[in-house]
Amino acid sequence: MKKNLSLIALAMLSGCAALSRPPLPPGVAEVQLVTLNDFHGNIEASKYTWDSVNGGGERVIQAGGIDTLGAALQAWRKEDPQLLLVGAGDLIGASPAISSMWADEPTIGAMNLLGLRATSVGNHEFDQGRIELLRQQKGGCVSPRPDKACKFEGTYQGAQFQYLAANVIDMSTRKPVLPAYKIETAHGVKVGLIGTVLRETAESSLASGIAGLDFVDEADAINRQLPELRKQGVGVFVALIHQGGKTTDKFDQQDCANLTGPIVDVVKRLDPSIRLVISGHSHQGYLCKVGDRLVTQSDMGGHVMSRITLTVDTNSNSLRDVSARQEVMVPGKWPADPALDAYLKKTRASSTAALARPVAKIALPSVKRGKKTEGESALGDLVADSMLLAGRPFGAQIALQNSGGIRQDLESTAGNVVTLGQAMAVLPFGNTLVAMNLRGAQIVELLEEQWVGGRDSVRGLLQVSDGFTYAWDEFKPEGQRVVPDSVKLNGERLDMNTSYRVVTNNFLAEGGDGFPVFKKGSNRAPTNIRDIDALTQYLVKRERDNKPAGSAEPQARYKNVQGE
């Protein structure tokens, strides 16, 4: 109890409750925004590393959860009933099993209850393709995931908030596939919310799911909306951009000046009238300045929400000032919201029995997804091995898995027993496995694609199955980093002209993550085996063989020779 109270006290220091202020002068209005991004279906509280400018050092706490978000918003709306809750994408996708097992419908329902008004789409909103995104917006049960859709509360009613996609263009109509903007009115002020997703979304999406869509420049798409918004009487503009950056500053440092990354270039090219950019994607909290613009992000998973005040000159219908602060979502800090408490309990009750089902025992309490210096992870090895086993009936000799598809460590309960929920947290996308033939030369070309354009620093290296090994040299030029004759299968050098049977997930098979060589694979065989099923069956087999899966360290299947 004392620990709980101390966290709440610290939270009060980090984001002090609003003090009563004198009345605003004539001709001035204040609009309150609350923002979140990259929620990723985290309807329950999860681990958050708190490191504030107010000192105290880093501490790991449980933060977030829809019950805590609801409690905070309930309290803040008592201060300002016209407060606007907005988002910057990836509210769903790559979600824990409690949400993903129901096609993320519980998360959409939670956002409805929280009173979300609008959000930009994120790249993960496209994980299941255009058809599923439109279903999640509009409702209904026609889904590429019929085993999950409409299984949570019966017929799914859709989002009561608006997804925005100014830069996602239908190639046939040349119009945005979703509205580019939404106008909200608070305290007599019209606020134009314009939403975009990173233009590289196609690289991280299933190609077949986004066929016919063009992801264009973010800044250009936003600037194009301004004349139309001005005709409708809007003079205050807010950009919701699912693109982000990094900074060495702490998450609650006011006006940080060290923001780097793709968002900076986008912000610099925006029309000068846009002075607030709410960003996402990079999963880091910040309150930074780029020129005279404020650029914010609220970490991820609902751990933090940003509270932003727009001070508006109502005579000129223009933004006079903008300020922001961060609020850590500490459970118990605000009086409970009964509606969100009840919704969370209902969701848990619907999910608990299925998620608690034991799958198999593993060799240690936790298998980590964190990559070592070489780029390989112990969990990546395990997942690739599970794919290889599942692909054997289709002739598979090599399995390749993208690091970004592995979302959580493989945790276990008492006795190192993994539950279905813990397994699903590792592979939440529901990808299926595809087997194909690739020549030795194509496999080497594929490996070289890992470093094209520095993408390895963002997406990591491919995780590979047992028996497949190679060496690479980070000091060699791009396109020449794989050490000649180092690529081997079961100790034998790959023959450049011989075909090998490779199994991967359907996302990579369609060239996802910037690996176009996969699209050249011949004799393709869709296995219809889900990656999560391959994983659980592998864990079961290893336990039955009295060789529980998992290791503390990666198996050194590839190495960086660093100019040796």
Tab-separated table of C-alpha atoms in Angstrom, residues 133-444:
chain	number	residue	atom	x	y	z
A	133	LEU	CA	-9.759	-1.602	-41.428
A	134	LEU	CA	-12.991	-0.433	-43.032
A	135	ARG	CA	-14.915	-3.071	-41.039
A	136	GLN	CA	-13.311	-1.864	-37.837
A	137	GLN	CA	-14.428	1.662	-38.708
A	138	LYS	CA	-17.950	0.892	-39.913
A	139	GLY	CA	-18.851	-2.368	-38.142
A	140	GLY	CA	-20.136	-5.705	-39.386
A	141	CYS	CA	-18.901	-9.285	-39.459
A	142	VAL	CA	-17.489	-9.761	-42.978
A	143	SER	CA	-13.831	-10.163	-42.113
A	144	PRO	CA	-10.633	-11.895	-43.269
A	145	ARG	CA	-10.579	-13.239	-39.689
A	146	PRO	CA	-13.948	-15.027	-39.467
A	147	ASP	CA	-12.712	-17.101	-36.509
A	148	LYS	CA	-12.287	-13.899	-34.462
A	149	ALA	CA	-14.692	-11.296	-35.847
A	150	CYS	CA	-17.990	-10.767	-34.015
A	151	LYS	CA	-17.091	-13.350	-31.377
A	152	PHE	CA	-16.688	-10.846	-28.531
A	153	GLU	CA	-20.087	-9.159	-28.194
A	154	GLY	CA	-21.985	-10.576	-31.151
A	155	THR	CA	-22.426	-8.298	-34.154
A	156	TYR	CA	-19.676	-5.695	-34.078
A	157	GLN	CA	-20.997	-2.131	-34.190
A	158	GLY	CA	-17.852	-0.296	-35.330
A	159	ALA	CA	-15.839	2.670	-34.135
A	160	GLN	CA	-17.673	5.737	-32.870
A	161	PHE	CA	-14.552	7.791	-33.552
A	162	GLN	CA	-13.156	8.651	-36.976
A	163	TYR	CA	-10.025	7.177	-38.512
A	164	LEU	CA	-8.176	9.793	-40.609
A	165	ALA	CA	-5.944	9.028	-43.593
A	166	ALA	CA	-5.101	12.124	-45.630
A	167	ASN	CA	-2.153	10.427	-47.346
A	168	VAL	CA	-3.671	6.991	-48.053
A	169	ILE	CA	-5.026	7.332	-51.562
A	170	ASP	CA	-7.258	4.942	-53.492
A	171	MET	CA	-5.504	4.519	-56.839
A	172	SER	CA	-8.820	4.293	-58.699
A	173	THR	CA	-10.603	7.325	-57.266
A	174	ARG	CA	-7.440	9.304	-56.334
A	175	LYS	CA	-9.188	10.205	-53.085
A	176	PRO	CA	-8.296	9.269	-49.495
A	177	VAL	CA	-9.609	5.804	-48.589
A	178	LEU	CA	-10.809	7.353	-45.296
A	179	PRO	CA	-11.548	11.008	-44.455
A	180	ALA	CA	-8.483	13.236	-44.468
A	181	TYR	CA	-9.674	15.400	-41.587
A	182	LYS	CA	-12.334	15.951	-38.972
A	183	ILE	CA	-13.555	19.253	-37.552
A	184	GLU	CA	-14.244	19.363	-33.816
A	185	THR	CA	-15.709	22.340	-31.970
A	186	ALA	CA	-14.850	23.161	-28.356
A	187	HIS	CA	-15.545	26.411	-26.528
A	188	GLY	CA	-16.747	27.907	-29.787
A	189	VAL	CA	-13.461	27.140	-31.589
A	190	LYS	CA	-13.358	24.983	-34.696
A	191	VAL	CA	-10.302	22.714	-34.614
A	192	GLY	CA	-9.216	20.920	-37.787
A	193	LEU	CA	-7.712	17.512	-37.048
A	194	ILE	CA	-5.730	16.157	-40.026
A	195	GLY	CA	-4.369	12.601	-39.912
A	196	THR	CA	-1.640	10.758	-41.819
A	197	VAL	CA	0.396	7.567	-41.539
A	198	LEU	CA	4.070	7.147	-42.402
A	199	ARG	CA	4.497	6.947	-46.155
A	200	GLU	CA	6.579	3.732	-45.784
A	201	THR	CA	3.524	1.835	-44.519
A	202	ALA	CA	3.469	-0.373	-47.617
A	203	GLU	CA	6.772	-1.954	-46.523
A	204	SER	CA	5.287	-3.080	-43.217
A	205	SER	CA	1.906	-4.243	-44.537
A	206	LEU	CA	0.670	-7.362	-46.270
A	207	ALA	CA	0.889	-6.473	-49.962
A	208	SER	CA	-2.379	-8.195	-50.889
A	209	GLY	CA	-4.205	-6.374	-48.099
A	210	ILE	CA	-3.272	-2.900	-49.350
A	211	ALA	CA	-3.507	-3.522	-53.091
A	212	GLY	CA	-4.772	-0.412	-54.845
A	213	LEU	CA	-3.630	1.978	-52.116
A	214	ASP	CA	-0.965	4.644	-52.516
A	215	PHE	CA	0.794	6.040	-49.429
A	216	VAL	CA	1.932	9.553	-50.363
A	217	ASP	CA	4.037	12.223	-48.664
A	218	GLU	CA	2.698	13.148	-45.218
A	219	ALA	CA	3.437	16.878	-45.258
A	220	ASP	CA	2.061	17.405	-48.760
A	221	ALA	CA	-1.136	15.542	-47.875
A	222	ILE	CA	-1.676	17.629	-44.744
A	223	ASN	CA	-0.980	20.961	-46.443
A	224	ARG	CA	-3.479	20.120	-49.198
A	225	GLN	CA	-6.325	20.055	-46.666
A	226	LEU	CA	-5.874	23.608	-45.394
A	227	PRO	CA	-7.750	25.566	-48.102
A	228	GLU	CA	-10.813	23.350	-47.711
A	229	LEU	CA	-10.698	23.619	-43.919
A	230	ARG	CA	-10.361	27.416	-44.073
A	231	LYS	CA	-13.466	27.604	-46.291
A	232	GLN	CA	-15.325	25.896	-43.438
A	233	GLY	CA	-14.221	28.501	-40.919
A	234	VAL	CA	-11.328	26.578	-39.366
A	235	GLY	CA	-8.323	28.600	-38.232
A	236	VAL	CA	-6.768	26.190	-35.725
A	237	PHE	CA	-5.087	23.088	-37.132
A	238	VAL	CA	-3.658	19.993	-35.437
A	239	ALA	CA	-1.655	17.370	-37.339
A	240	LEU	CA	-2.022	13.775	-36.143
A	241	ILE	CA	0.925	11.980	-37.738
A	242	HIS	CA	1.773	8.321	-37.246
A	243	GLN	CA	5.479	8.917	-37.688
A	244	GLY	CA	7.994	9.681	-34.998
A	245	GLY	CA	11.505	10.323	-33.809
A	246	LYS	CA	13.892	9.876	-30.927
A	247	THR	CA	15.433	12.179	-28.352
A	248	THR	CA	17.909	11.921	-25.518
A	249	ASP	CA	15.623	14.113	-23.416
A	250	LYS	CA	13.268	12.664	-20.850
A	251	PHE	CA	9.638	12.082	-21.762
A	252	ASP	CA	8.384	15.105	-19.778
A	253	GLN	CA	11.172	17.582	-20.611
A	254	GLN	CA	9.515	20.809	-21.704
A	255	ASP	CA	10.469	22.127	-25.143
A	256	CYS	CA	13.185	19.542	-25.783
A	257	ALA	CA	15.492	20.550	-28.617
A	258	ASN	CA	17.087	17.208	-29.491
A	259	LEU	CA	14.424	15.474	-31.569
A	260	THR	CA	15.789	13.475	-34.504
A	261	GLY	CA	14.274	11.062	-37.008
A	262	PRO	CA	11.802	11.098	-39.906
A	263	ILE	CA	9.184	13.223	-38.120
A	264	VAL	CA	11.531	16.237	-38.096
A	265	ASP	CA	11.667	16.539	-41.888
A	266	VAL	CA	7.891	16.137	-42.144
A	267	VAL	CA	7.255	18.837	-39.539
A	268	LYS	CA	9.634	21.318	-41.189
A	269	ARG	CA	7.651	21.111	-44.437
A	270	LEU	CA	4.236	21.768	-42.897
A	271	ASP	CA	2.363	25.012	-43.508
A	272	PRO	CA	3.370	27.637	-40.885
A	273	SER	CA	-0.205	27.777	-39.578
A	274	ILE	CA	0.197	24.229	-38.181
A	275	ARG	CA	1.886	24.734	-34.817
A	276	LEU	CA	1.000	21.475	-33.078
A	277	VAL	CA	2.000	18.003	-34.289
A	278	ILE	CA	0.911	14.935	-32.339
A	279	SER	CA	3.155	12.067	-33.424
A	280	GLY	CA	3.548	8.329	-32.842
A	281	HIS	CA	5.215	5.190	-34.188
A	282	SER	CA	8.579	5.428	-32.371
A	283	HIS	CA	7.140	4.509	-28.941
A	284	GLN	CA	8.920	7.310	-27.082
A	285	GLY	CA	7.424	10.081	-25.003
A	286	TYR	CA	8.561	13.637	-25.743
A	287	LEU	CA	7.492	17.297	-25.739
A	288	CYS	CA	9.842	18.787	-28.330
A	289	LYS	CA	10.158	21.945	-30.370
A	290	VAL	CA	10.927	21.885	-34.089
A	291	GLY	CA	11.251	25.534	-35.004
A	292	ASP	CA	8.233	27.223	-33.425
A	293	ARG	CA	6.126	24.047	-33.537
A	294	LEU	CA	5.403	21.758	-30.610
A	295	VAL	CA	5.792	18.062	-31.434
A	296	THR	CA	4.516	15.556	-28.865
A	297	GLN	CA	4.336	11.795	-28.396
A	298	SER	CA	2.875	9.785	-25.518
A	299	ASP	CA	5.112	6.720	-25.266
A	300	MET	CA	3.020	3.601	-26.080
A	301	GLY	CA	0.592	1.103	-24.578
A	302	GLY	CA	-1.428	3.752	-22.723
A	303	HIS	CA	1.393	4.303	-20.220
A	304	VAL	CA	1.339	8.068	-20.722
A	305	MET	CA	-1.141	10.593	-22.089
A	306	SER	CA	-0.277	14.131	-23.159
A	307	ARG	CA	-2.429	17.032	-21.938
A	308	ILE	CA	-2.285	19.919	-24.371
A	309	THR	CA	-3.737	23.420	-24.061
A	310	LEU	CA	-4.486	25.458	-27.183
A	311	THR	CA	-4.865	29.170	-26.449
A	312	VAL	CA	-6.905	30.704	-29.246
A	313	ASP	CA	-7.497	34.311	-30.292
A	314	THR	CA	-11.183	34.151	-31.150
A	315	ASN	CA	-11.142	37.546	-32.867
A	316	SER	CA	-8.596	36.438	-35.474
A	317	ASN	CA	-9.549	32.733	-35.279
A	318	SER	CA	-5.913	31.766	-34.830
A	319	LEU	CA	-3.726	29.915	-32.376
A	320	ARG	CA	-2.017	32.237	-29.933
A	321	ASP	CA	-0.104	29.658	-27.885
A	322	VAL	CA	0.196	25.918	-27.279
A	323	SER	CA	1.536	24.134	-24.198
A	324	ALA	CA	1.664	20.510	-23.057
A	325	ARG	CA	2.549	18.245	-20.176
A	326	GLN	CA	2.774	14.494	-19.745
A	327	GLU	CA	0.682	12.420	-17.348
A	328	VAL	CA	1.794	8.926	-16.347
A	329	MET	CA	-1.225	6.643	-16.095
A	330	VAL	CA	-0.704	5.351	-12.538
A	331	PRO	CA	-3.485	2.990	-11.401
A	332	GLY	CA	-5.377	4.412	-8.435
A	333	LYS	CA	-4.383	8.028	-8.965
A	334	TRP	CA	-7.921	9.069	-9.982
A	335	PRO	CA	-11.358	7.938	-8.746
A	336	ALA	CA	-12.545	4.907	-10.718
A	337	ASP	CA	-14.731	5.170	-13.800
A	338	PRO	CA	-17.432	2.504	-13.254
A	339	ALA	CA	-18.115	2.018	-16.971
A	340	LEU	CA	-14.493	1.296	-17.885
A	341	ASP	CA	-13.974	-0.873	-14.790
A	342	ALA	CA	-16.979	-2.995	-15.744
A	343	TYR	CA	-15.869	-3.230	-19.391
A	344	LEU	CA	-12.399	-4.441	-18.415
A	345	LYS	CA	-13.818	-7.043	-16.040
A	346	LYS	CA	-16.157	-8.309	-18.757
A	347	THR	CA	-13.320	-8.562	-21.277
A	348	ARG	CA	-11.144	-10.444	-18.818
A	349	ALA	CA	-13.968	-12.823	-18.013
A	350	SER	CA	-14.515	-13.554	-21.708
A	351	SER	CA	-10.832	-14.202	-22.283
A	352	THR	CA	-9.437	-15.740	-19.108
A	353	ALA	CA	-10.433	-19.365	-19.587
A	354	ALA	CA	-9.156	-19.577	-23.155
A	355	LEU	CA	-5.936	-17.693	-22.502
A	356	ALA	CA	-5.105	-19.616	-19.334
A	357	ARG	CA	-5.079	-22.966	-21.102
A	358	PRO	CA	-1.631	-24.547	-20.608
A	359	VAL	CA	0.309	-25.332	-23.794
A	360	ALA	CA	3.646	-26.846	-22.790
A	361	LYS	CA	6.616	-26.571	-20.472
A	362	ILE	CA	9.698	-24.667	-21.650
A	363	ALA	CA	13.302	-24.909	-20.491
A	364	LEU	CA	13.408	-21.677	-18.480
A	365	PRO	CA	10.982	-19.095	-17.086
A	366	SER	CA	11.342	-16.664	-20.003
A	367	VAL	CA	12.791	-16.748	-23.524
A	368	LYS	CA	13.824	-13.252	-24.553
A	369	ARG	CA	13.163	-11.455	-27.831
A	370	GLY	CA	15.893	-8.895	-27.130
A	371	LYS	CA	18.575	-9.076	-29.802
A	372	LYS	CA	22.249	-9.468	-29.009
A	373	THR	CA	25.024	-7.518	-30.761
A	374	GLU	CA	24.847	-9.818	-33.775
A	375	GLY	CA	21.114	-9.162	-34.230
A	376	GLU	CA	19.984	-12.665	-33.244
A	377	SER	CA	17.654	-13.440	-30.339
A	378	ALA	CA	16.986	-16.591	-28.347
A	379	LEU	CA	13.267	-16.281	-29.046
A	380	GLY	CA	13.921	-15.626	-32.731
A	381	ASP	CA	15.777	-18.928	-32.907
A	382	LEU	CA	12.866	-20.713	-31.246
A	383	VAL	CA	10.212	-19.183	-33.505
A	384	ALA	CA	12.213	-19.948	-36.666
A	385	ASP	CA	12.676	-23.549	-35.523
A	386	SER	CA	8.927	-23.877	-34.962
A	387	MET	CA	8.292	-22.658	-38.506
A	388	LEU	CA	10.803	-25.122	-39.913
A	389	LEU	CA	9.114	-28.028	-38.155
A	390	ALA	CA	5.686	-26.948	-39.412
A	391	GLY	CA	7.072	-26.532	-42.946
A	392	ARG	CA	8.780	-29.945	-43.132
A	393	PRO	CA	5.750	-31.651	-44.764
A	394	PHE	CA	6.032	-29.009	-47.506
A	395	GLY	CA	9.738	-29.731	-48.034
A	396	ALA	CA	11.087	-26.828	-45.956
A	397	GLN	CA	14.843	-26.775	-45.354
A	398	ILE	CA	15.224	-23.196	-44.073
A	399	ALA	CA	12.866	-20.958	-42.072
A	400	LEU	CA	13.124	-17.171	-41.920
A	401	GLN	CA	11.196	-14.884	-39.542
A	402	ASN	CA	11.183	-11.079	-39.293
A	403	SER	CA	12.177	-9.695	-35.911
A	404	GLY	CA	9.296	-7.195	-35.934
A	405	GLY	CA	6.759	-10.005	-36.044
A	406	ILE	CA	7.898	-11.196	-32.598
A	407	ARG	CA	6.212	-8.782	-30.206
A	408	GLN	CA	6.809	-10.018	-26.639
A	409	ASP	CA	9.125	-12.303	-24.692
A	410	LEU	CA	7.849	-15.855	-24.285
A	411	GLU	CA	6.899	-15.887	-20.612
A	412	SER	CA	5.691	-18.801	-18.495
A	413	THR	CA	3.742	-19.485	-15.326
A	414	ALA	CA	4.647	-21.727	-12.383
A	415	GLY	CA	6.806	-24.665	-13.412
A	416	ASN	CA	7.835	-22.903	-16.653
A	417	VAL	CA	4.485	-23.784	-18.265
A	418	VAL	CA	3.469	-21.518	-21.145
A	419	THR	CA	-0.221	-20.645	-21.486
A	420	LEU	CA	-2.008	-19.963	-24.752
A	421	GLY	CA	-2.203	-16.263	-23.860
A	422	GLN	CA	1.536	-16.075	-23.305
A	423	ALA	CA	2.216	-17.785	-26.632
A	424	MET	CA	-0.218	-15.513	-28.483
A	425	ALA	CA	1.528	-12.454	-27.060
A	426	VAL	CA	4.677	-13.519	-28.944
A	427	LEU	CA	2.975	-13.832	-32.364
A	428	PRO	CA	-0.214	-11.733	-32.314
A	429	PHE	CA	-0.636	-11.111	-36.053
A	430	GLY	CA	-2.093	-14.467	-37.054
A	431	ASN	CA	0.208	-14.782	-40.078
A	432	THR	CA	0.211	-18.029	-42.047
A	433	LEU	CA	3.240	-19.903	-43.358
A	434	VAL	CA	4.228	-20.057	-47.018
A	435	ALA	CA	6.805	-22.445	-48.502
A	436	MET	CA	8.703	-21.579	-51.695
A	437	ASN	CA	11.824	-22.349	-53.694
A	438	LEU	CA	14.718	-19.884	-53.719
A	439	ARG	CA	18.047	-20.443	-55.453
A	440	GLY	CA	21.202	-20.111	-53.412
A	441	ALA	CA	22.036	-16.826	-55.143
A	442	GLN	CA	18.594	-15.476	-54.301
A	443	ILE	CA	19.020	-16.402	-50.639
A	444	VAL	CA	22.298	-14.461	-50.531
